[in-house]
Short mmCIF file of C-alpha atoms in Angstrom, two decimals:
data_model
loop_
_atom_site.label_atom_id
_atom_site.label_comp_id
_atom_site.label_asym_id
_atom_site.label_seq_id
_atom_site.Cartn_x
_atom_site.Cartn_y
_atom_site.Cartn_z
CA MET A 282 -47.80 29.80 32.32
CA ALA A 283 -46.37 27.01 30.17
CA ASP A 284 -43.06 28.85 30.26
CA ASP A 285 -42.78 28.96 34.07
CA PRO A 286 -39.97 26.53 34.81
CA GLU A 287 -41.19 26.16 38.36
CA ASN A 288 -44.32 24.25 37.51
CA CYS A 289 -44.76 23.86 33.80
CA CYS A 290 -45.61 20.34 33.54
CA GLN A 291 -47.06 18.99 36.73
CA THR A 292 -49.95 17.45 34.77
CA LEU A 293 -47.55 15.15 32.92
CA ALA A 294 -47.51 11.96 34.96
CA ILE A 295 -44.65 9.44 34.96
CA ASP A 296 -45.11 6.38 32.67
CA PRO A 297 -46.46 3.43 34.74
CA ALA A 298 -43.73 1.00 33.64
CA ILE A 299 -41.03 3.50 34.48
CA ARG A 300 -42.68 4.20 37.86
CA ALA A 301 -42.79 0.49 38.69
CA ASP A 302 -39.12 0.10 37.76
CA ALA A 303 -38.05 3.14 39.81
CA LEU A 304 -40.14 1.94 42.84
CA ALA A 305 -38.46 -1.50 42.77
CA ARG A 306 -35.02 0.07 42.56
CA LEU A 307 -35.73 2.53 45.37
CA ARG A 308 -37.09 -0.25 47.63
CA SER A 309 -33.85 -2.12 47.06
CA ILE A 310 -31.89 1.09 47.81
CA ARG A 311 -33.83 1.52 51.10
CA GLY A 312 -32.76 -2.00 52.08
CA HIS A 313 -29.17 -1.14 51.15
CA VAL A 314 -29.27 2.04 53.26
CA ASP A 315 -30.61 -0.06 56.19
CA GLY A 316 -27.62 -2.35 55.66
CA VAL A 317 -25.19 0.57 55.84
CA LEU A 318 -26.92 1.80 58.99
CA ARG A 319 -26.53 -1.61 60.63
CA MET A 320 -22.87 -1.61 59.56
CA LEU A 321 -22.33 1.85 61.14
CA GLU A 322 -23.99 0.80 64.37
CA ARG A 323 -21.01 -1.53 65.05
CA ASP A 324 -18.24 0.44 66.76
CA ASP A 325 -15.53 -1.55 64.95
CA VAL A 326 -16.63 -0.72 61.44
CA TYR A 327 -13.80 0.22 59.09
CA CYS A 328 -14.10 3.59 57.28
CA VAL A 329 -13.31 2.19 53.82
CA ASP A 330 -15.97 -0.48 54.12
CA ALA A 331 -18.52 2.20 54.89
CA LEU A 332 -17.22 4.32 51.94
CA LYS A 333 -17.60 1.31 49.58
CA GLN A 334 -21.20 0.72 50.68
CA ILE A 335 -22.10 4.41 50.29
CA LYS A 336 -20.59 4.33 46.84
CA ALA A 337 -22.68 1.33 45.93
CA VAL A 338 -25.86 3.12 47.09
CA GLN A 339 -24.85 6.15 45.03
CA GLY A 340 -24.43 3.90 41.96
CA ALA A 341 -27.88 2.38 42.48
CA LEU A 342 -29.41 5.88 42.83
CA ALA A 343 -27.66 7.02 39.62
CA LYS A 344 -29.19 4.05 37.77
CA THR A 345 -32.64 4.88 39.17
CA SER A 346 -32.22 8.46 38.06
CA ASP A 347 -31.21 7.25 34.61
CA VAL A 348 -34.39 5.16 34.37
CA VAL A 349 -36.61 8.11 35.30
CA LEU A 350 -34.68 10.43 33.02
CA ARG A 351 -34.99 8.09 30.06
CA GLY A 352 -38.76 7.87 30.64
CA HIS A 353 -39.08 11.64 30.90
CA LEU A 354 -37.17 12.18 27.67
CA LYS A 355 -39.24 9.52 25.83
CA HIS A 356 -42.68 10.43 27.15
CA HIS A 357 -42.51 14.17 27.77
CA VAL A 358 -39.44 15.95 26.35
CA VAL A 359 -39.57 14.78 22.71
CA THR A 360 -43.26 15.99 22.52
CA ALA A 361 -42.72 19.32 24.21
CA HIS A 362 -42.67 21.42 21.06
CA GLU A 363 -46.04 19.96 20.02
CA ARG A 364 -47.52 20.83 23.44
CA GLY A 365 -45.86 24.27 23.40
CA ASP A 366 -44.13 24.00 26.75
CA ASP A 367 -40.63 23.44 25.34
CA ASP A 368 -38.87 26.42 26.96
CA ALA A 369 -40.16 25.41 30.39
CA ILE A 370 -39.41 21.71 29.98
CA VAL A 371 -35.82 22.49 28.89
CA ALA A 372 -35.24 24.95 31.74
CA GLU A 373 -36.49 22.55 34.43
CA LEU A 374 -34.56 19.59 32.95
CA MET A 375 -31.29 21.54 32.83
CA ASP A 376 -31.82 22.49 36.49
CA VAL A 377 -31.78 18.83 37.37
CA LEU A 378 -29.07 17.68 34.95
CA LYS A 379 -26.38 20.34 35.30
CA TYR A 380 -23.25 19.17 37.10
CA ARG A 381 -24.90 15.96 38.20
CA MET B 67 -0.15 -9.01 54.81
CA ALA B 68 -0.14 -5.28 55.42
CA ASP B 69 0.16 -4.81 51.66
CA ASP B 70 -2.94 -6.77 50.74
CA PRO B 71 -5.35 -4.08 49.58
CA GLU B 72 -8.27 -6.40 50.16
CA ASN B 73 -8.02 -6.39 53.95
CA CYS B 74 -5.11 -4.40 55.11
CA CYS B 75 -6.66 -2.42 57.78
CA GLN B 76 -9.77 -4.00 59.15
CA THR B 77 -8.46 -3.55 62.63
CA LEU B 78 -8.55 0.25 62.30
CA ALA B 79 -12.01 1.25 63.61
CA ILE B 80 -13.82 4.44 62.58
CA ASP B 81 -13.52 7.40 64.98
CA PRO B 82 -16.59 7.48 67.34
CA ALA B 83 -17.50 11.08 66.56
CA ILE B 84 -17.31 10.44 62.81
CA ARG B 85 -19.39 7.31 63.23
CA ALA B 86 -22.06 9.23 65.16
CA ASP B 87 -22.14 11.95 62.49
CA ALA B 88 -22.41 9.45 59.67
CA LEU B 89 -25.17 7.53 61.44
CA ALA B 90 -27.21 10.61 61.97
CA ARG B 91 -26.84 11.58 58.29
CA LEU B 92 -27.76 8.12 57.05
CA ARG B 93 -30.87 7.99 59.26
CA SER B 94 -31.93 11.28 57.70
CA ILE B 95 -31.16 9.81 54.26
CA ARG B 96 -33.31 6.76 54.99
CA GLY B 97 -36.17 9.12 55.83
CA HIS B 98 -35.57 10.92 52.59
CA VAL B 99 -35.58 7.67 50.61
CA ASP B 100 -38.90 6.71 52.32
CA GLY B 101 -40.24 10.12 51.17
CA VAL B 102 -39.20 9.46 47.55
CA LEU B 103 -40.87 6.03 47.77
CA ARG B 104 -44.12 7.57 48.98
CA MET B 105 -43.90 10.12 46.13
CA LEU B 106 -43.41 7.33 43.59
CA GLU B 107 -46.39 5.39 44.96
CA ARG B 108 -48.65 8.11 43.61
CA ASP B 109 -49.47 7.43 39.96
CA ASP B 110 -49.50 11.14 39.08
CA VAL B 111 -45.99 11.85 40.24
CA TYR B 112 -44.07 14.05 37.77
CA CYS B 113 -40.69 12.67 36.54
CA VAL B 114 -38.75 15.91 37.25
CA ASP B 115 -39.98 16.03 40.82
CA ALA B 116 -38.69 12.51 41.30
CA LEU B 117 -35.39 13.38 39.71
CA LYS B 118 -34.98 16.37 42.02
CA GLN B 119 -35.58 14.25 45.11
CA ILE B 120 -33.15 11.59 43.94
CA LYS B 121 -30.55 14.29 43.32
CA ALA B 122 -31.06 15.61 46.85
CA VAL B 123 -30.52 12.14 48.28
CA GLN B 124 -27.35 11.80 46.16
CA GLY B 125 -26.09 15.13 47.58
CA ALA B 126 -26.75 13.98 51.18
CA LEU B 127 -24.91 10.70 50.49
CA ALA B 128 -21.96 12.62 49.01
CA LYS B 129 -21.74 14.74 52.20
CA THR B 130 -21.88 11.57 54.35
CA SER B 131 -19.10 10.07 52.29
CA ASP B 132 -17.02 13.26 52.72
CA VAL B 133 -17.47 13.06 56.51
CA VAL B 134 -16.25 9.40 56.59
CA LEU B 135 -13.42 10.19 54.12
CA ARG B 136 -12.19 13.13 56.18
CA GLY B 137 -12.19 10.96 59.31
CA HIS B 138 -10.33 8.20 57.52
CA LEU B 139 -7.67 10.60 56.24
CA LYS B 140 -7.25 12.22 59.64
CA HIS B 141 -7.23 9.06 61.77
CA HIS B 142 -5.76 6.37 59.50
CA VAL B 143 -4.14 7.61 56.33
CA VAL B 144 -1.76 10.30 57.70
CA THR B 145 -0.30 7.65 60.12
CA ALA B 146 -0.01 4.82 57.56
CA HIS B 147 3.72 5.20 56.99
CA GLU B 148 4.39 4.91 60.74
CA ARG B 149 2.28 1.69 60.86
CA GLY B 150 3.88 0.38 57.67
CA ASP B 151 0.65 -0.32 55.80
CA ASP B 152 0.95 2.70 53.44
CA ASP B 153 0.88 0.81 50.16
CA ALA B 154 -2.25 -1.08 51.11
CA ILE B 155 -4.04 1.95 52.51
CA VAL B 156 -3.35 3.98 49.35
CA ALA B 157 -4.51 1.12 47.08
CA GLU B 158 -7.79 0.58 48.83
CA LEU B 159 -8.49 4.33 49.16
CA MET B 160 -7.89 4.88 45.39
CA ASP B 161 -10.32 1.99 44.68
CA VAL B 162 -13.04 3.96 46.51
CA LEU B 163 -12.11 7.46 45.29
CA LYS B 164 -11.39 6.96 41.61
CA TYR B 165 -14.10 8.41 39.34
CA ARG B 166 -16.45 9.00 42.20
CA MET C 45 2.00 27.61 60.00
CA ALA C 46 1.85 23.91 59.22
CA ASP C 47 -1.86 24.05 60.01
CA ASP C 48 -2.68 26.72 57.48
CA PRO C 49 -4.62 24.83 54.79
CA GLU C 50 -3.85 27.58 52.32
CA ASN C 51 -0.17 26.84 52.00
CA CYS C 52 0.93 24.10 54.32
CA CYS C 53 2.92 22.02 52.08
CA GLN C 54 4.24 23.95 49.10
CA THR C 55 7.70 22.58 49.79
CA LEU C 56 6.51 18.99 49.07
CA ALA C 57 7.25 18.49 45.38
CA ILE C 58 5.41 16.00 43.19
CA ASP C 59 7.20 12.67 42.58
CA PRO C 60 9.15 12.81 39.27
CA ALA C 61 7.56 9.67 37.77
CA ILE C 62 4.07 10.93 38.67
CA ARG C 63 4.87 14.27 37.17
CA ALA C 64 6.08 12.65 33.92
CA ASP C 65 2.94 10.54 33.76
CA ALA C 66 0.66 13.51 34.34
CA LEU C 67 2.51 15.65 31.77
CA ALA C 68 2.10 12.97 29.06
CA ARG C 69 -1.57 12.59 29.85
CA LEU C 70 -2.11 16.41 29.78
CA ARG C 71 -0.32 16.75 26.44
CA SER C 72 -2.65 14.13 25.00
CA ILE C 73 -5.59 15.96 26.54
CA ARG C 74 -4.43 19.25 24.90
CA GLY C 75 -4.40 17.43 21.56
CA HIS C 76 -7.92 16.11 22.27
CA VAL C 77 -9.15 19.60 23.13
CA ASP C 78 -7.67 20.86 19.86
CA GLY C 79 -9.63 18.14 18.09
CA VAL C 80 -12.88 19.18 19.70
CA LEU C 81 -12.14 22.81 18.70
CA ARG C 82 -11.64 21.78 15.10
CA MET C 83 -14.87 19.80 15.26
CA LEU C 84 -16.75 22.87 16.61
CA GLU C 85 -15.33 25.09 13.90
CA ARG C 86 -17.42 23.17 11.36
CA ASP C 87 -20.93 24.69 11.23
CA ASP C 88 -22.57 21.33 10.61
CA VAL C 89 -21.22 19.63 13.77
CA TYR C 90 -23.83 17.61 15.60
CA CYS C 91 -24.42 18.42 19.26
CA VAL C 92 -24.17 14.81 20.46
CA ASP C 93 -20.86 14.27 18.72
CA ALA C 94 -19.50 17.33 20.55
CA LEU C 95 -20.94 16.07 23.87
CA LYS C 96 -19.25 12.67 23.33
CA GLN C 97 -15.88 14.28 22.75
CA ILE C 98 -16.22 16.61 25.76
CA LYS C 99 -17.11 13.55 27.91
CA ALA C 100 -14.03 11.71 26.59
CA VAL C 101 -11.80 14.69 27.58
CA GLN C 102 -13.44 14.76 31.02
CA GLY C 103 -12.64 11.01 31.42
CA ALA C 104 -8.99 11.62 30.51
CA LEU C 105 -8.74 14.50 32.99
CA ALA C 106 -10.27 12.35 35.72
CA LYS C 107 -7.61 9.66 35.09
CA THR C 108 -4.88 12.34 35.26
CA SER C 109 -6.33 13.59 38.50
CA ASP C 110 -6.32 10.03 39.84
CA VAL C 111 -2.63 9.63 38.95
CA VAL C 112 -1.68 12.82 40.78
CA LEU C 113 -3.92 11.97 43.77
CA ARG C 114 -2.41 8.50 44.08
CA GLY C 115 1.08 10.05 44.07
CA HIS C 116 0.09 12.63 46.64
CA LEU C 117 -1.38 10.03 48.97
CA LYS C 118 1.64 7.74 48.60
CA HIS C 119 4.39 10.38 48.88
CA HIS C 120 2.91 13.08 51.11
CA VAL C 121 -0.31 12.14 52.93
CA VAL C 122 0.76 8.87 54.54
CA THR C 123 3.77 10.60 56.10
CA ALA C 124 1.91 13.75 57.28
CA HIS C 125 1.66 12.72 60.95
CA GLU C 126 5.40 12.18 61.08
CA ARG C 127 6.01 15.69 59.61
CA GLY C 128 3.33 17.21 61.83
CA ASP C 129 1.28 18.90 59.07
CA ASP C 130 -1.57 16.35 59.13
CA ASP C 131 -4.41 18.75 59.91
CA ALA C 132 -3.37 21.07 57.09
CA ILE C 133 -2.82 18.28 54.61
CA VAL C 134 -6.23 16.75 55.32
CA ALA C 135 -8.00 20.12 55.08
CA GLU C 136 -6.49 21.03 51.71
CA LEU C 137 -7.06 17.52 50.33
CA MET C 138 -10.73 17.48 51.36
CA ASP C 139 -11.12 20.93 49.57
CA VAL C 140 -10.02 19.29 46.36
CA LEU C 141 -11.85 15.94 46.80
CA LYS C 142 -15.23 16.92 48.05
CA TYR C 143 -18.10 16.49 45.59
CA ARG C 144 -15.68 15.87 42.74
CA MET D 56 -33.00 4.34 9.80
CA ALA D 57 -34.24 7.13 12.05
CA ASP D 58 -34.18 4.62 14.93
CA ASP D 59 -30.51 3.71 14.62
CA PRO D 60 -28.96 5.31 17.65
CA GLU D 61 -25.53 5.25 15.97
CA ASN D 62 -26.36 7.92 13.45
CA CYS D 63 -29.89 9.06 13.68
CA CYS D 64 -29.46 12.71 13.52
CA GLN D 65 -26.28 13.70 11.89
CA THR D 66 -28.15 16.13 9.70
CA LEU D 67 -29.24 18.17 12.68
CA ALA D 68 -26.55 20.84 13.02
CA ILE D 69 -25.74 22.67 16.23
CA ASP D 70 -27.38 26.11 16.69
CA PRO D 71 -24.92 28.86 15.59
CA ALA D 72 -25.09 30.84 18.85
CA ILE D 73 -24.53 27.71 20.92
CA ARG D 74 -21.63 26.76 18.70
CA ALA D 75 -20.02 30.16 19.14
CA ASP D 76 -20.48 30.01 22.93
CA ALA D 77 -18.99 26.45 23.08
CA LEU D 78 -16.03 27.50 20.90
CA ALA D 79 -15.21 30.47 23.10
CA ARG D 80 -15.38 28.26 26.18
CA LEU D 81 -13.16 25.57 24.67
CA ARG D 82 -10.57 28.11 23.52
CA SER D 83 -10.39 29.29 27.14
CA ILE D 84 -10.12 25.69 28.30
CA ARG D 85 -7.26 25.08 25.86
CA GLY D 86 -5.45 28.03 27.43
CA HIS D 87 -6.11 26.68 30.92
CA VAL D 88 -4.76 23.20 29.92
CA ASP D 89 -1.63 24.99 28.59
CA GLY D 90 -1.32 26.65 31.97
CA VAL D 91 -1.53 23.33 33.82
CA LEU D 92 1.08 21.92 31.43
CA ARG D 93 3.49 24.82 32.21
CA MET D 94 2.79 24.23 35.94
CA LEU D 95 3.68 20.55 35.62
CA GLU D 96 6.85 21.34 33.69
CA ARG D 97 8.30 22.77 36.93
CA ASP D 98 9.83 20.01 39.02
CA ASP D 99 8.79 21.69 42.26
CA VAL D 100 5.11 21.76 41.53
CA TYR D 101 2.93 20.68 44.46
CA CYS D 102 0.42 17.88 43.84
CA VAL D 103 -2.53 19.70 45.35
CA ASP D 104 -1.96 22.78 43.18
CA ALA D 105 -2.08 20.53 40.14
CA LEU D 106 -5.22 18.82 41.41
CA LYS D 107 -6.94 22.16 41.92
CA GLN D 108 -6.16 23.30 38.35
CA ILE D 109 -7.33 20.01 36.85
CA LYS D 110 -10.58 20.40 38.86
CA ALA D 111 -11.07 23.88 37.50
CA VAL D 112 -10.64 22.63 33.95
CA GLN D 113 -13.18 19.85 34.69
CA GLY D 114 -15.63 22.48 35.89
CA ALA D 115 -15.15 24.55 32.76
CA LEU D 116 -15.70 21.48 30.57
CA ALA D 117 -18.84 20.60 32.52
CA LYS D 118 -20.24 24.10 31.89
CA THR D 119 -19.37 23.78 28.15
CA SER D 120 -21.16 20.44 28.04
CA ASP D 121 -24.21 22.01 29.77
CA VAL D 122 -24.29 24.76 27.06
CA VAL D 123 -24.25 22.20 24.25
CA LEU D 124 -26.76 19.97 26.03
CA ARG D 125 -29.17 22.85 26.56
CA GLY D 126 -28.96 23.77 22.90
CA HIS D 127 -29.52 20.14 21.89
CA LEU D 128 -32.60 19.82 24.08
CA LYS D 129 -34.01 23.12 22.87
CA HIS D 130 -33.32 22.74 19.14
CA HIS D 131 -33.43 19.00 18.48
CA VAL D 132 -34.89 16.90 21.37
CA VAL D 133 -38.18 18.74 21.96
CA THR D 134 -39.01 18.38 18.25
CA ALA D 135 -38.02 14.75 17.86
CA HIS D 136 -41.53 13.28 18.00
CA GLU D 137 -42.59 15.56 15.16
CA ARG D 138 -39.61 14.45 13.07
CA GLY D 139 -40.19 10.77 14.05
CA ASP D 140 -36.66 10.10 15.31
CA ASP D 141 -37.60 10.14 19.00
CA ASP D 142 -36.41 6.62 19.90
CA ALA D 143 -33.01 7.23 18.32
CA ILE D 144 -32.54 10.68 19.80
CA VAL D 145 -33.36 9.47 23.33
CA ALA D 146 -31.05 6.42 23.00
CA GLU D 147 -28.05 8.46 21.88
CA LEU D 148 -28.72 11.13 24.49
CA MET D 149 -28.91 8.60 27.32
CA ASP D 150 -25.58 7.17 26.12
CA VAL D 151 -23.98 10.54 26.69
CA LEU D 152 -25.79 11.48 29.89
CA LYS D 153 -25.72 8.33 31.96
CA TYR D 154 -23.44 8.45 34.95
CA ARG D 155 -21.79 11.62 33.81
#
């Protein structure tokens, strides 16, 4: 069971400080997406201005992902061998990381 | 003026069909971000589940960006030499595309 | 024929200065790849050192790609409407740019 | 010392099978780079053909990086807490992974 990459580790919860940080970032990202929506509701919006805003949102999402990833490595991955779920935790992590 | 990459082309508006497509995609992305927020409001959320959702939002944003980019190329970039703002349009496009 | 994205524009040759720049960058990249190969021939190489070198090569390739892309936009894409191959040039460019 | 992200873990050598796999991939990549160089030595090369080849090399490098990363996670990261170098190993890994 521990080696099933589909649900090895669902009982490992995110660290509270990491969760609070990720929540704050995602709330800001939601506001940013709202801003891009308002921009695109104007029929005279310029393509490159929309592309710049989308790129900024992607950057903010990448930082949020980095925060969660760092917490996962620190709180769950480095202890996986002790728990015995190392094969599963590596498989599911590679699924998320590859070509990102 | 036409060669100022900061605001060469603000009078070129996005194509209406492209704008409608991008709006629909961004509304769906806002819903997806709301879903990730609700997920992160639970204190037992698992890091990798959050990472997967963030990655899915990033993929949806990349597709939205591709839609807007294709429209920009088709409606504005291929005609830039005729308008005479080609240097500016290339400079601002490379700013958005590089290392994306 | 001009609208066949598979080979619309093979008669458009790369700009000589762009080609020289790209060649110099790729020769440096080949040297860098050789360096990573020598590093990996040592059996005590550390994974993260290899990852850092691969990332540096990827950055150098991305810059080379940006150089060629900028030249393509400037010399071929902005004039596509005048030549009449705009649909094909946009289609083949999006194939290369999407999700890069 | 173990917490110095600059050189925490240099004594951890890459797994031999991973190293052999990465070497074979990089030798193929070197051949591919040579092919792109020969392509760019022709003065009638078309920009988009060069961009496609560079993108293919980038994809091959990304797969090589994934191979090394998977080996690092499996052989070094999941055991970091037992060794006591977990802070350092997470810090150096995040340096390589962020925004890649």
